[in-house]
XYZ file of C-alpha atoms in Angstrom:
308
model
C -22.992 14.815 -0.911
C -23.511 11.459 -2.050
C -21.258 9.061 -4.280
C -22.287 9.286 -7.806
C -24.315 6.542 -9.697
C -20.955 5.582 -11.698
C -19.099 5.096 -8.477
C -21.771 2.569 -7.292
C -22.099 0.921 -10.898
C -17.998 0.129 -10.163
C -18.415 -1.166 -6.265
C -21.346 -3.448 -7.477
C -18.815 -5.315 -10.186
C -15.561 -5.818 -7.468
C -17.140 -6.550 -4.267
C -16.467 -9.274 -2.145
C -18.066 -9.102 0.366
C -18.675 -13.132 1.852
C -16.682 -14.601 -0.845
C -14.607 -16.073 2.211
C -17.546 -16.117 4.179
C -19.203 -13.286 6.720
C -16.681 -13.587 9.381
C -13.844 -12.939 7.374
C -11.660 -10.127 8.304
C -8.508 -10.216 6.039
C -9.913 -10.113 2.495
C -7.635 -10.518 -0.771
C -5.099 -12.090 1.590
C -6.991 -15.222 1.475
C -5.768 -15.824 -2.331
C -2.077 -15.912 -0.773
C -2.331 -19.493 0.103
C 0.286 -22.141 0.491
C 0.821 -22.908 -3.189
C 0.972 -19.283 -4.122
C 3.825 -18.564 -1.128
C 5.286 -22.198 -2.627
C 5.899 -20.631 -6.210
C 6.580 -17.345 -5.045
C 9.757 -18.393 -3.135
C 10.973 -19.963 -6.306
C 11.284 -15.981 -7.709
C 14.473 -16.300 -5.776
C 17.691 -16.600 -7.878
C 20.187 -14.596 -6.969
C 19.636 -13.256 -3.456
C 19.446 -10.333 -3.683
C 17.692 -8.107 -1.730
C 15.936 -4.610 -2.087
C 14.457 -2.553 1.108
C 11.066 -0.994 -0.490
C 11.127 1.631 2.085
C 12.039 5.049 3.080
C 13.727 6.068 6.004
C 11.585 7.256 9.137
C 12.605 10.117 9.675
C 11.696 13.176 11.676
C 12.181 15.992 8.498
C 10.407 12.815 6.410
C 7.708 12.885 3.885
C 5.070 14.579 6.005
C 4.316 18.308 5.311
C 1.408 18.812 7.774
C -1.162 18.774 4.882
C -2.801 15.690 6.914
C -3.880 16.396 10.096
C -1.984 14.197 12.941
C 0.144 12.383 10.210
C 2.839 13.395 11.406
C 6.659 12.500 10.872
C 8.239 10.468 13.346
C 9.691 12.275 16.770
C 11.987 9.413 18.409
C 14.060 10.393 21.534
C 16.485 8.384 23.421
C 14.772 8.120 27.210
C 17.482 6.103 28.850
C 21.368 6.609 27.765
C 23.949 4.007 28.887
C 21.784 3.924 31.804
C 23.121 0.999 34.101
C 19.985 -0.842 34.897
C 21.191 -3.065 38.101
C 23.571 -0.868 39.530
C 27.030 1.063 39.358
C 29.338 -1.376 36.980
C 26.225 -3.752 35.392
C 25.898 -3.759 31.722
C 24.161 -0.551 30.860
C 21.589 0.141 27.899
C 20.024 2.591 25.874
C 16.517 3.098 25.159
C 14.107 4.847 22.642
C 10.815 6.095 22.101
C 8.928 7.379 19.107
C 5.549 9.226 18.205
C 4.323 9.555 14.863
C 1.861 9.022 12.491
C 1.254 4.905 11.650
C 0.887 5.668 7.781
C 3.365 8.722 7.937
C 6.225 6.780 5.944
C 6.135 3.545 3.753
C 2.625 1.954 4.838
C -0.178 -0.055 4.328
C -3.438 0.962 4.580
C -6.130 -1.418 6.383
C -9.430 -1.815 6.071
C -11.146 0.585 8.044
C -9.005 3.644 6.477
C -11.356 4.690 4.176
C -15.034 4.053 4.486
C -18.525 5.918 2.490
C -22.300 5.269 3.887
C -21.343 3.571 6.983
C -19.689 0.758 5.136
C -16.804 -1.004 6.013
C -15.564 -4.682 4.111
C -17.905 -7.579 4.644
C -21.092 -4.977 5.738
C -19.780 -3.813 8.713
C -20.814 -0.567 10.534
C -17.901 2.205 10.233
C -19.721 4.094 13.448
C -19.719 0.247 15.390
C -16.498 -0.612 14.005
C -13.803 1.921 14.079
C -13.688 3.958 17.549
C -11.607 6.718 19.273
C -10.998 4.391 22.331
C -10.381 1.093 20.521
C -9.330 1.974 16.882
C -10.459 -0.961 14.474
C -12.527 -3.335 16.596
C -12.968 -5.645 13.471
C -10.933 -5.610 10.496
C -7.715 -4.421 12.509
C -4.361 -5.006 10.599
C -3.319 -7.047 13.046
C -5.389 -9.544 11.747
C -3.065 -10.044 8.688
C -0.528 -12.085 10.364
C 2.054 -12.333 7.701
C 2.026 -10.751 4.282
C 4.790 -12.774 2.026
C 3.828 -14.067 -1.729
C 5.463 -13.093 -5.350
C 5.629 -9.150 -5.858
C 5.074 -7.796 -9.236
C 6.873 -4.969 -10.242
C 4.420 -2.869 -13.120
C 7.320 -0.425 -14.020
C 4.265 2.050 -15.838
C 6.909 5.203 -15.871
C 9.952 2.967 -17.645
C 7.467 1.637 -20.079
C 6.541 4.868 -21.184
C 10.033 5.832 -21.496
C 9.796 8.413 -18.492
C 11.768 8.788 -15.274
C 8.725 9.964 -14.011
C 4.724 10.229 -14.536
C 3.285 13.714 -15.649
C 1.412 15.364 -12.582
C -2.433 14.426 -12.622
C -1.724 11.134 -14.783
C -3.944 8.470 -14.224
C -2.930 5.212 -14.450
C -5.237 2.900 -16.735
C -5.803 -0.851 -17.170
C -4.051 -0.484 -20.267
C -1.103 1.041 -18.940
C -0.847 -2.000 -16.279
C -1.137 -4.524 -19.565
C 1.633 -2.578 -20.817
C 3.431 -2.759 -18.355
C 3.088 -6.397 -17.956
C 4.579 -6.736 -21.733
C 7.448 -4.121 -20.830
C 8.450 -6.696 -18.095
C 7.810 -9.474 -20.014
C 5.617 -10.946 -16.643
C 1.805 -11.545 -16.042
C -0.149 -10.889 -12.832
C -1.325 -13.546 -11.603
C -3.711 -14.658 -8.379
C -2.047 -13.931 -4.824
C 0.012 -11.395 -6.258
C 1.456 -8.259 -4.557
C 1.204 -5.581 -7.540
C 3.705 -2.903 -7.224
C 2.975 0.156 -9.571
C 6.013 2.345 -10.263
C 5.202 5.500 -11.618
C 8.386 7.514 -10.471
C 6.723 10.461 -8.272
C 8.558 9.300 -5.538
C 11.538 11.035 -6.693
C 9.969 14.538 -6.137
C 10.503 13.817 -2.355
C 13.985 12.438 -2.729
C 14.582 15.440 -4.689
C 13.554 17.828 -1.413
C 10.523 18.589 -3.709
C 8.029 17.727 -0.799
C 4.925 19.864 -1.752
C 5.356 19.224 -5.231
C 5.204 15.228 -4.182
C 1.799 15.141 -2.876
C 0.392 16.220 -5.957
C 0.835 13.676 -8.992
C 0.028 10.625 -10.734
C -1.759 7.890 -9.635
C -4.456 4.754 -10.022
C -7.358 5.324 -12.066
C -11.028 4.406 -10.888
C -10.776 1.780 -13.486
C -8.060 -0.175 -12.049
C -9.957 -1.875 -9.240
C -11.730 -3.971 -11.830
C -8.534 -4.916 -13.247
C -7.001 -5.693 -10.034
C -10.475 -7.489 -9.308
C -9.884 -10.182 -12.388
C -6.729 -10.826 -12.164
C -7.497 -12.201 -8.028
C -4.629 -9.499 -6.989
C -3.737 -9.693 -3.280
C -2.571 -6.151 -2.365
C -1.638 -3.373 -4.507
C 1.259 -0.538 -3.736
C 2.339 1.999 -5.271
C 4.972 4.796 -4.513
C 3.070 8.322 -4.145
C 0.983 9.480 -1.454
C -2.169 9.619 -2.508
C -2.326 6.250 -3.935
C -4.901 7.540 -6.843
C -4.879 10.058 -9.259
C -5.086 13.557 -7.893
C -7.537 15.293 -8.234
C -10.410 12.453 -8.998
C -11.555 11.193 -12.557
C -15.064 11.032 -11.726
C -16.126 14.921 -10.239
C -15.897 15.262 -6.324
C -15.703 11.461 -5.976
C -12.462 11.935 -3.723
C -10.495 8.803 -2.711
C -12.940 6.052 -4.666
C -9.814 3.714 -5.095
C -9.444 3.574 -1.518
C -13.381 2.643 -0.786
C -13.205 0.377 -4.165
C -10.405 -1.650 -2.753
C -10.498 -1.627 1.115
C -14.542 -1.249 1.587
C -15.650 -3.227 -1.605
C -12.517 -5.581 -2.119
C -11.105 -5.800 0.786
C -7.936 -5.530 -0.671
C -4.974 -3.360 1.578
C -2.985 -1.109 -0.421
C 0.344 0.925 0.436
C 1.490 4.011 -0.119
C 5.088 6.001 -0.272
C 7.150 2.808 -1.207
C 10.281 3.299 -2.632
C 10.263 1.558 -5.964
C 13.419 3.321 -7.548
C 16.905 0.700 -6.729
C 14.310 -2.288 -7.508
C 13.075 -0.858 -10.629
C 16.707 -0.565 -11.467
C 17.838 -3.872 -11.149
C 14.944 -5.260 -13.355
C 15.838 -3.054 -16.015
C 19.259 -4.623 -15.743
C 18.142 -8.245 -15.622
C 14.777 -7.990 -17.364
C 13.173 -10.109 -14.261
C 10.400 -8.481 -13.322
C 8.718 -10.886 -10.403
C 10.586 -11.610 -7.040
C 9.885 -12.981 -3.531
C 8.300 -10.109 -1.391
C 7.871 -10.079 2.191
C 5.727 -7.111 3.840
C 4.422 -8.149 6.763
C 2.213 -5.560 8.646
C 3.530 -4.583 12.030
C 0.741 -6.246 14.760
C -0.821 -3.152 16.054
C -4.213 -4.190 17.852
C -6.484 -2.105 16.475
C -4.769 -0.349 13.788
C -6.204 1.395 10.737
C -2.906 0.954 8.727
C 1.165 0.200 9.627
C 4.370 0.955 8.691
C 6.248 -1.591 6.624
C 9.721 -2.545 5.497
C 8.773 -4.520 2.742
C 12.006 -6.661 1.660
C 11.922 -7.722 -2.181
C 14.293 -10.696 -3.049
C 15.543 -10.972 -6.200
């Protein structure tokens, strides 16, 4: 089944494909350059800081609905083993399997892909391989990811704790938040959308988490204008669920990481930081979210740090 004609009308207005020219393998993070990072670290005011993640954990937001996604399994292989002999210091080791986009993540851009496309025309079926994962467009081409973060607080505007299941998230409802917060989006930004699902999982409501709010289709154009860097959000899915447009499944994903080349993350934990800018009415901060250098990868866990 092929994408509809209104799904091709909205990749036709964002792409972005050579903007940074045909070899280009990073995307939006090219509008993070030295004077955005510059002004970003002047966000800093008080020190404080705000972990964005949740814990990796084997019991952790996984419920097996995604095949191979699993929850992390670490085991301790060596135990005070004394490496050089009877009396020599001795150390402890671990190991861990799981699922790269099974906690707080970022996607890349070869997670999603539709006709064989992947960001700046490449092939998904030459590109993205069993053997060698991402063979262009890898996250570990995104060396660091630090600028100003943007917290869009969409729930607290509307007076909510949390977004009603199956609400999509509009353009409007990002300009409102913007005037809640009293902050504007501006180019090299990291967009943060709150809309409170999050707390269905912290609430042992696991099931009931993977099904909620999220982006609407229309917010890739937004994102598009404003010269956004990376957007994340803290539900699962991302996008609204299930889609606006009928059977066009996961069109935010191939909007921003096919036609934008923009990453976007998933499952981060939005809830002490949205508390604090409630309490100080400061709305922008210093974000660091560097991808973890997996050769290859489709996507990485994060600990994204915002500093207030």
């Amino acid at each position: 089944m092929s994408l509809p004609p209104e799904f091709h009308e909205l990749a036709a207005r964002v792409n972005n494909w050579g903007r940074w020219g045909r070899e280009d393998e990073i995307g939006t993070i090219n509008l993070i350059t030295d004077d955005v990072v510059r002004a970003a670290a002047g966000c800093v005011r008080t020190g404080k800081r705000f972990s964005l993640a949740v814990e990796l954990r084997e019991d952790g937001i996984q419920n097996g609905m995604i095949p191979g996604r699993d929850n992390p399994k670490r085991t301790t292989f060596l135990v005070n083993h004394e490496v050089f002999g009877p009396g020599t210091v001795a150390t402890s080791d671990d190991a861990v399997t799981m699922g790269i986009q099974a906690g707080t993540h970022w996607d890349g851009l070869t997670h999603a892909t539709y006709d064989d496309r992947l960001y700046n025309g490449h092939s998904a079926k030459e590109t993205v391989t069993a053997e060698e994962g991402a063979r262009r467009l890898g996250i570990h081409n995104v060396k660091t990811l630090v600028s100003r973060g943007v917290l869009l607080d969409v729930a607290r505007a509307k007076g909510v704790d949390m977004l009603a299941p199956e609400y999509a998230v509009t353009p409007a409802d990002l300009e409102a938040a913007e005037e809640f917060g009293n902050v504007k989006v501006r180019a090299g930004d990291i967009v943060l959308v709150r809309t409170g699902q999050i707390r269905q999982y912290f609430a042992g409501e696991k099931d009931m988490y993977f099904y909620g709010p999220g982006l609407s289709v229309r917010t890739p154009e937004w994102f598009h204008a404003r010269d956004v860097a990376a957007v994340a959000n803290d539900t699962v899915t991302f996008e609204v669920f299930p889609p606006e447009i009928e059977d066009c499944f996961m069109a935010v994903h191939a909007l921003h990481l096919v036609e934008m080349g923009m990453l976007q993350g998933q499952n981060w934990n939005l809830e002490e930081l949205s508390e604090d800018c409630a309490a100080d009415g400061v709305y922008e901060f210093f974000l660091e979210a560097s991808p973890e250098p997996f050769v290859g990868g489709v996507g990485t866990p994060v600990n994204p740090v915002a500093v207030k």
